[in-house]
Short mmCIF file of C-alpha atoms and ligand atoms in Angstrom, two decimals:
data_model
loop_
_atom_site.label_atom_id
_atom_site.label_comp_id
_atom_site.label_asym_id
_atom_site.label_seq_id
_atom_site.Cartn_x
_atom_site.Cartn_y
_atom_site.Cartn_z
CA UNK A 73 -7.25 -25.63 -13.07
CA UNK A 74 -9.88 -23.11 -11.72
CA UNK A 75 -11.07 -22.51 -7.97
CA UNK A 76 -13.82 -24.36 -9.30
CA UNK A 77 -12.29 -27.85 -10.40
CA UNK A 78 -10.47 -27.13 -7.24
CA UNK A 79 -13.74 -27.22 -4.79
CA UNK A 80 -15.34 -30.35 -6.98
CA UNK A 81 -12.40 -32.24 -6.85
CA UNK A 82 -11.04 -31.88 -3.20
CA UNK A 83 -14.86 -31.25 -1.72
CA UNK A 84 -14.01 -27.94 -0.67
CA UNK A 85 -16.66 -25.74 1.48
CA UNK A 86 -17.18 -22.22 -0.32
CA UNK A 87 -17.14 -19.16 2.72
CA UNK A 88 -17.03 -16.67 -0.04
CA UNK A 89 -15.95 -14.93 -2.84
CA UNK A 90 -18.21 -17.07 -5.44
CA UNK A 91 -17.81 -14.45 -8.10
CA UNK A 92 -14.29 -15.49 -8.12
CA UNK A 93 -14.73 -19.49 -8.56
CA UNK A 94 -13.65 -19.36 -12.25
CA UNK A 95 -10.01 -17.78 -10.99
CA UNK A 96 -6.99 -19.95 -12.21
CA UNK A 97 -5.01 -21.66 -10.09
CA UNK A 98 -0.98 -21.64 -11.15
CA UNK A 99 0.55 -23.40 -8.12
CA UNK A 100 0.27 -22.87 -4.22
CA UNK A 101 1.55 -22.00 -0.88
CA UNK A 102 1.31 -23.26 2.67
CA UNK A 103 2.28 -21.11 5.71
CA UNK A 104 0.35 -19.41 8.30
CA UNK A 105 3.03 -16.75 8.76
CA UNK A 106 1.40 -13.90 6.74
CA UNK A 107 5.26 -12.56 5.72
CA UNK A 108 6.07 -15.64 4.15
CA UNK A 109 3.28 -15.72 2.29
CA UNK A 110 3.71 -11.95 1.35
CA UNK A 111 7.50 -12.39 0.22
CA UNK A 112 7.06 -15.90 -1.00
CA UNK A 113 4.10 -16.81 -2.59
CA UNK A 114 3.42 -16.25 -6.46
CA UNK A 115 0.32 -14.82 -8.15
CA UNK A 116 -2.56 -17.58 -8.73
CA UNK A 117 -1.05 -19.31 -6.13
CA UNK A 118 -4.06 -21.38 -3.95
CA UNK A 119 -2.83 -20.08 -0.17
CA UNK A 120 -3.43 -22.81 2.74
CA UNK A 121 -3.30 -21.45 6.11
CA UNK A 122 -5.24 -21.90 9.29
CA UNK A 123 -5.28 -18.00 10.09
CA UNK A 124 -8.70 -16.67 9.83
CA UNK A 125 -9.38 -12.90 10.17
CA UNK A 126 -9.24 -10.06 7.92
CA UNK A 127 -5.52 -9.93 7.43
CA UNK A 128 -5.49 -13.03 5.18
CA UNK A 129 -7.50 -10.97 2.57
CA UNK A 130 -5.23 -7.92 2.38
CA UNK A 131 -2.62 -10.55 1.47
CA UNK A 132 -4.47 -12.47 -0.51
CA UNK A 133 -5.65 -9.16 -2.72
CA UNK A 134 -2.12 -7.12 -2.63
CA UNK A 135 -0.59 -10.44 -4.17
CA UNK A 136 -3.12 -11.74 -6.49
CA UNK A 137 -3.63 -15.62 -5.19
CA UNK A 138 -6.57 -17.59 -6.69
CA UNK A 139 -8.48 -18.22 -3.32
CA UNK A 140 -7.72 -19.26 -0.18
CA UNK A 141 -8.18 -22.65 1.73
CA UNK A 142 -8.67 -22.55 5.67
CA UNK A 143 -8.14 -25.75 7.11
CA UNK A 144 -9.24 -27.99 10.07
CA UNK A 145 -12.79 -26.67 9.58
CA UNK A 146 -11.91 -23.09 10.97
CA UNK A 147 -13.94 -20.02 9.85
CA UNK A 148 -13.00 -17.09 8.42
CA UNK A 149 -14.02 -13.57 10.40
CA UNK A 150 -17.07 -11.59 8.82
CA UNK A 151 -14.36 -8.75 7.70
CA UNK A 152 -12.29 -11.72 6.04
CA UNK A 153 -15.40 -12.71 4.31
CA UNK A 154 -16.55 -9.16 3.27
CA UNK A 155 -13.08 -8.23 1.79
CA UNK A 156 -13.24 -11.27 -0.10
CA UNK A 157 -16.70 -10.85 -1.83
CA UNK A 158 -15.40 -7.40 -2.54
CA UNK A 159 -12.46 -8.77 -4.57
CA UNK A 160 -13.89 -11.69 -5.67
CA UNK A 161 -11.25 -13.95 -4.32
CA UNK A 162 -12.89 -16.97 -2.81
CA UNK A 163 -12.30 -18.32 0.84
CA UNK A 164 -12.54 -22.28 1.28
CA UNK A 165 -13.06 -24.65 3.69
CA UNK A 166 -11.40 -28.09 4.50
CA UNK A 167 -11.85 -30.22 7.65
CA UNK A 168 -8.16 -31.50 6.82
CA UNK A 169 -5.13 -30.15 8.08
CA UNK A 170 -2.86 -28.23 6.63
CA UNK A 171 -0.45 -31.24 5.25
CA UNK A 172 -3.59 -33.09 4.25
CA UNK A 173 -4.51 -30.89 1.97
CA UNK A 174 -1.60 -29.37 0.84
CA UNK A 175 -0.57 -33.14 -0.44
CA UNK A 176 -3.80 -33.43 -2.26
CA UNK A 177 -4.25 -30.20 -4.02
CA UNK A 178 0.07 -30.58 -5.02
CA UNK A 179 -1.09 -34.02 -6.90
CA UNK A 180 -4.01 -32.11 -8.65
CA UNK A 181 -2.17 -29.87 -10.08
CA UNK A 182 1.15 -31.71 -11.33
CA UNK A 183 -1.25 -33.80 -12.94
CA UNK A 184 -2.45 -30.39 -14.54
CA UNK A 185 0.64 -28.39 -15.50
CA UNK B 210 1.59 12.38 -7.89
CA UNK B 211 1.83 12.40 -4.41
CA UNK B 212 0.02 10.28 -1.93
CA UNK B 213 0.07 10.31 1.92
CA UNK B 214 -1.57 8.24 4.42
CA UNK B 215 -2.19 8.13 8.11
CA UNK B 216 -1.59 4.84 9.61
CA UNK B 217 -2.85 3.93 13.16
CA UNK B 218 -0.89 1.93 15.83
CA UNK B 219 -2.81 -1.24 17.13
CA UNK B 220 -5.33 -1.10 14.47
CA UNK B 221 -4.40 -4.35 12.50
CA UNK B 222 -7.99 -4.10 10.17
CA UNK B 223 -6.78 -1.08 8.54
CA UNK B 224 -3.51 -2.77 7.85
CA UNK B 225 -2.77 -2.52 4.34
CA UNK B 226 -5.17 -0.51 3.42
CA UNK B 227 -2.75 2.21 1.96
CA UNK B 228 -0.24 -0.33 -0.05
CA UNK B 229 -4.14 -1.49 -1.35
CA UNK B 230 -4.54 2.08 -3.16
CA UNK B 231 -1.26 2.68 -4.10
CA UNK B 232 -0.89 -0.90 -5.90
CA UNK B 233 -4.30 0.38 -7.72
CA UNK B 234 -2.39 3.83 -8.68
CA UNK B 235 0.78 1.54 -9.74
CA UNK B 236 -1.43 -0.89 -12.15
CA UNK B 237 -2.58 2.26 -14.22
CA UNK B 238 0.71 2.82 -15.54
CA UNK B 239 1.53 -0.09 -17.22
CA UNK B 240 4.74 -1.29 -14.99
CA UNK B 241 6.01 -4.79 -14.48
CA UNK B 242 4.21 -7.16 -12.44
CA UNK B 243 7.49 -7.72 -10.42
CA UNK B 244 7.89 -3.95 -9.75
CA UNK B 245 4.22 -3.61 -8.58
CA UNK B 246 5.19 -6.69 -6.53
CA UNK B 247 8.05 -4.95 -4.84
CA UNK B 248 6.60 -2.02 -3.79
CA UNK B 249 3.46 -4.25 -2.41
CA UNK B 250 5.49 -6.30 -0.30
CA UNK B 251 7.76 -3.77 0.50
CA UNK B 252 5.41 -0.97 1.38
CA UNK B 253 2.68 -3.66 3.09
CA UNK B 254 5.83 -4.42 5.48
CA UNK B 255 6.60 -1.30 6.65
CA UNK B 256 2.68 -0.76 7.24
CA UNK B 257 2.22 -3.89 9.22
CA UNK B 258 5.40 -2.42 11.15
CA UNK B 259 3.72 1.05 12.25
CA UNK B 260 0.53 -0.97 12.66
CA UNK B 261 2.48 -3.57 15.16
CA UNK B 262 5.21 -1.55 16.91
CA UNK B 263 4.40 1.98 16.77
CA UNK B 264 1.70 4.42 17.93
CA UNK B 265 0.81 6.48 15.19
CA UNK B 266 3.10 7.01 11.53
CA UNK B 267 2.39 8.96 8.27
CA UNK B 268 3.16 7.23 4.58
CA UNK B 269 3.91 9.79 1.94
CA UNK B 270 4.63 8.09 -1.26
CA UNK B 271 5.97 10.08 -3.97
CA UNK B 272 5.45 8.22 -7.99
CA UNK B 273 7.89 9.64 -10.33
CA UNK B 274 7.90 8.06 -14.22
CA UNK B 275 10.98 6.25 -13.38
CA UNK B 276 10.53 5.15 -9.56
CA UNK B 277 8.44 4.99 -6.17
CA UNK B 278 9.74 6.51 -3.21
CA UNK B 279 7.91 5.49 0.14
CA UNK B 280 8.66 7.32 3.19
CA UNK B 281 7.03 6.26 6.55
CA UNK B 282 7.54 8.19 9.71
CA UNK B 283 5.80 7.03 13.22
CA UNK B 284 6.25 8.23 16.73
CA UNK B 285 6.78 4.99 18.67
CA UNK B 286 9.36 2.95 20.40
CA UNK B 287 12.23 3.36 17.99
CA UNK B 288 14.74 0.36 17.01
CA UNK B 289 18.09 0.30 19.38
CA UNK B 290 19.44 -1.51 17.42
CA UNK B 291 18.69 -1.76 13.79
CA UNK B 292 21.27 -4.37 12.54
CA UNK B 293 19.68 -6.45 14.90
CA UNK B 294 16.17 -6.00 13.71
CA UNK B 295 17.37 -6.47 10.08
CA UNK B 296 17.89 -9.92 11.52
CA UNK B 297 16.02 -12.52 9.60
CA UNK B 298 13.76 -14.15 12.65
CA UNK B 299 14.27 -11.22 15.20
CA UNK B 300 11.29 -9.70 16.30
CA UNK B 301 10.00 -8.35 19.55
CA UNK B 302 5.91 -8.42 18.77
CA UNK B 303 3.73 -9.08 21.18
CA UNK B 304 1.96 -12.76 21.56
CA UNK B 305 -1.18 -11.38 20.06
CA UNK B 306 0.64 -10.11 17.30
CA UNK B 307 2.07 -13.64 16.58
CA UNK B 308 -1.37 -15.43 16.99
CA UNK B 309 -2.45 -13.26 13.87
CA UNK B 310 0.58 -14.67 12.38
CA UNK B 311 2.61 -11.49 12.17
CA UNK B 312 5.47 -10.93 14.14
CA UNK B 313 7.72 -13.78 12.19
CA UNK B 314 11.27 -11.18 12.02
CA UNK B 315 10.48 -11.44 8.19
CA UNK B 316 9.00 -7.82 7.50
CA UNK B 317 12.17 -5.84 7.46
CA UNK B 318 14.47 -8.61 5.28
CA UNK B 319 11.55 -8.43 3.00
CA UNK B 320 11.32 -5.03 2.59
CA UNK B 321 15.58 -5.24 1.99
CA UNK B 322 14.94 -7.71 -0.23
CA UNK B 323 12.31 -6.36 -2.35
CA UNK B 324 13.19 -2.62 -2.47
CA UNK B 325 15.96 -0.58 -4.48
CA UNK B 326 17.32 0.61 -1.43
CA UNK B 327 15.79 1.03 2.08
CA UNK B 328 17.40 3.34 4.60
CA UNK B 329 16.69 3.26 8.12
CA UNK B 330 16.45 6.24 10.77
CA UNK B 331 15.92 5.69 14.31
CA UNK B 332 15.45 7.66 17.90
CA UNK B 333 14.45 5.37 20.73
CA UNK B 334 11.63 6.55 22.26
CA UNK B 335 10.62 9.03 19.69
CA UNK B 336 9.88 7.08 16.94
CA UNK B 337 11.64 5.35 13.31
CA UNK B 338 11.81 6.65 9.47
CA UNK B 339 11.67 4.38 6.72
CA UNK B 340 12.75 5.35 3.19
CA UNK B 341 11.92 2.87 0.52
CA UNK B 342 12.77 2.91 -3.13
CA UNK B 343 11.73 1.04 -5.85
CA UNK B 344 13.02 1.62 -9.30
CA UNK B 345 10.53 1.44 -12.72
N1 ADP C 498 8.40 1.06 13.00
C1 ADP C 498 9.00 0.38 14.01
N2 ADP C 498 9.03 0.88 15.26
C2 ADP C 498 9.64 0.22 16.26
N3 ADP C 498 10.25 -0.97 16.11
C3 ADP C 498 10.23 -1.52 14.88
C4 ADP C 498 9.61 -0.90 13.76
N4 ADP C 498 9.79 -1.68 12.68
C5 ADP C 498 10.48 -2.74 13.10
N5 ADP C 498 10.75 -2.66 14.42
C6 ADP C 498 11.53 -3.61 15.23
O1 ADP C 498 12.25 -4.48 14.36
C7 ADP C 498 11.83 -5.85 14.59
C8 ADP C 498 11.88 -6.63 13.30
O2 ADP C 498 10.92 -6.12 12.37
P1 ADP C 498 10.36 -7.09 11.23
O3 ADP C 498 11.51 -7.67 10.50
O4 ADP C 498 9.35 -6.36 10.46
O5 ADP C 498 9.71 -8.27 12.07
P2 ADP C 498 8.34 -8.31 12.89
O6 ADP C 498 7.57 -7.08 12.59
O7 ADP C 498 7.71 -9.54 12.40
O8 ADP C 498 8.73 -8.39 14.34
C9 ADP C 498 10.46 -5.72 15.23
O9 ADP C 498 10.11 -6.86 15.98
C10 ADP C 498 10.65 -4.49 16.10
O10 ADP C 498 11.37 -4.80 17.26
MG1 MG C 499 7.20 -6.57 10.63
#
């Protein structure tokens, strides 16, 4: 599944990082502690978290994840959104929570893999 | 090759900005994707570390053809007591570090987990040295 299929399917809002929309998406992580995500996440992962400033793109680069999905209609900082057009991994947008979400884009893709 | 790096205390937007160039320097020489992975999440830690407890610190990282070895020196508080900070879930950052979602007492287990071997100096009050090695 790309980014893509991912934003048409869950009605995702696209921040940034369009250049990156055809990225595939191999499985995904939910935690807004940025080590967890660092130690545990896996490359192509989707990443679900409600942080929102620059940080989130350093991890998001350094460990290769698909895009990123900010939830409860928060907005990603100007440097988060910079970072991310630079490395063409897209930030999204969700007025769900975090478990919301999560649920919905774990369905998508076991029906996938 | 050798690269070194000046990393700032407090200044969380620079914040992995070195592990950034060295993963770039690691991708040209056709490693693993696990070893790049190690030294990522390994080195990223220890930056976040200088970045959130620490006033200033210097990375050198040294790239051999058979491993990576990371040292980090700041001038800062120090660790008392380092089996303590090993400590999966012990941290002593600052609320604004934890809003940003840092500050979890996962960086140095991490970098444990992730490196070849990690050794640990310490003076309190004058500041910490980090050696990290990964393996090719
Ligand atoms: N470079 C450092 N200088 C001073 N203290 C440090 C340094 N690195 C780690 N520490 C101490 O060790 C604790 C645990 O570090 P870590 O596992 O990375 O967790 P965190 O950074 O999330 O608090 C820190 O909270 C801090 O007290
Ligand atoms: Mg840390």
């Amino acid at each position: 599944m790309t980014v893509k299929d991912l934003i048409q399917a869950l009605e995702l809002k696209v921040f940034s990082g369009e250049q990156g929309l055809e990225n595939e998406i191999q499985g995904g992580y939910t935690s807004d502690l940025l080590s967890d995500v660092m130690g545990h996440c896996n490359q192509n992962d989707v990443w679900v978290t409600l942080q929102t400033h620059r940080n989130i793109m350093a991890i998001a680069s350094l460990r290769d994840l698909a895009a990123i999905v900010i939830v409860k209609d928060l907005e990603p900082e100007p440097e988060a959104i910079n970072k991310s057009n630079q490395e063409n991994i897209p930030i999204l947008g969700t007025a769900l929570g975090a478990f919301e979400i999560s649920g919905k884009i774990y369905e998508l893709l076991k029906k996938k893999v | 090759m050798t690269f070194t790096y000046e990393i700032e205390g407090g200044n969380f937007s620079r914040a992995g900005t070195a592990s950034s160039d060295i993963k770039k320097a690691l991708k040209q020489l056709d490693l693993d994707y696990t070893i790049i992975k190690r030294v990522v999440v390994s080195l990223y830690e220890a930056e976040v570390n200088i970045v959130a407890h620490a006033r200033r610190g210097t990375l050198t990282a040294d790239i051999d053809p058979d491993r990576i070895v990371m040292v980090l020196d700041d001038q800062g508080p120090g660790i008392p007591d380092i089996d303590a900070a090993m400590t999966a879930g012990f941290s002593t950052a600052s609320s604004r570090v934890r809003e940003m979602g840092f500050g979890a007492g996962m960086g140095l287990p991490n970098i444990k987990k992730n490196a070849d071997s990690l050794n640990i100096q310490s003076t309190v009050g004058v500041g910490t040295r980090l050696e990290i090695v990964v393996n090719f």
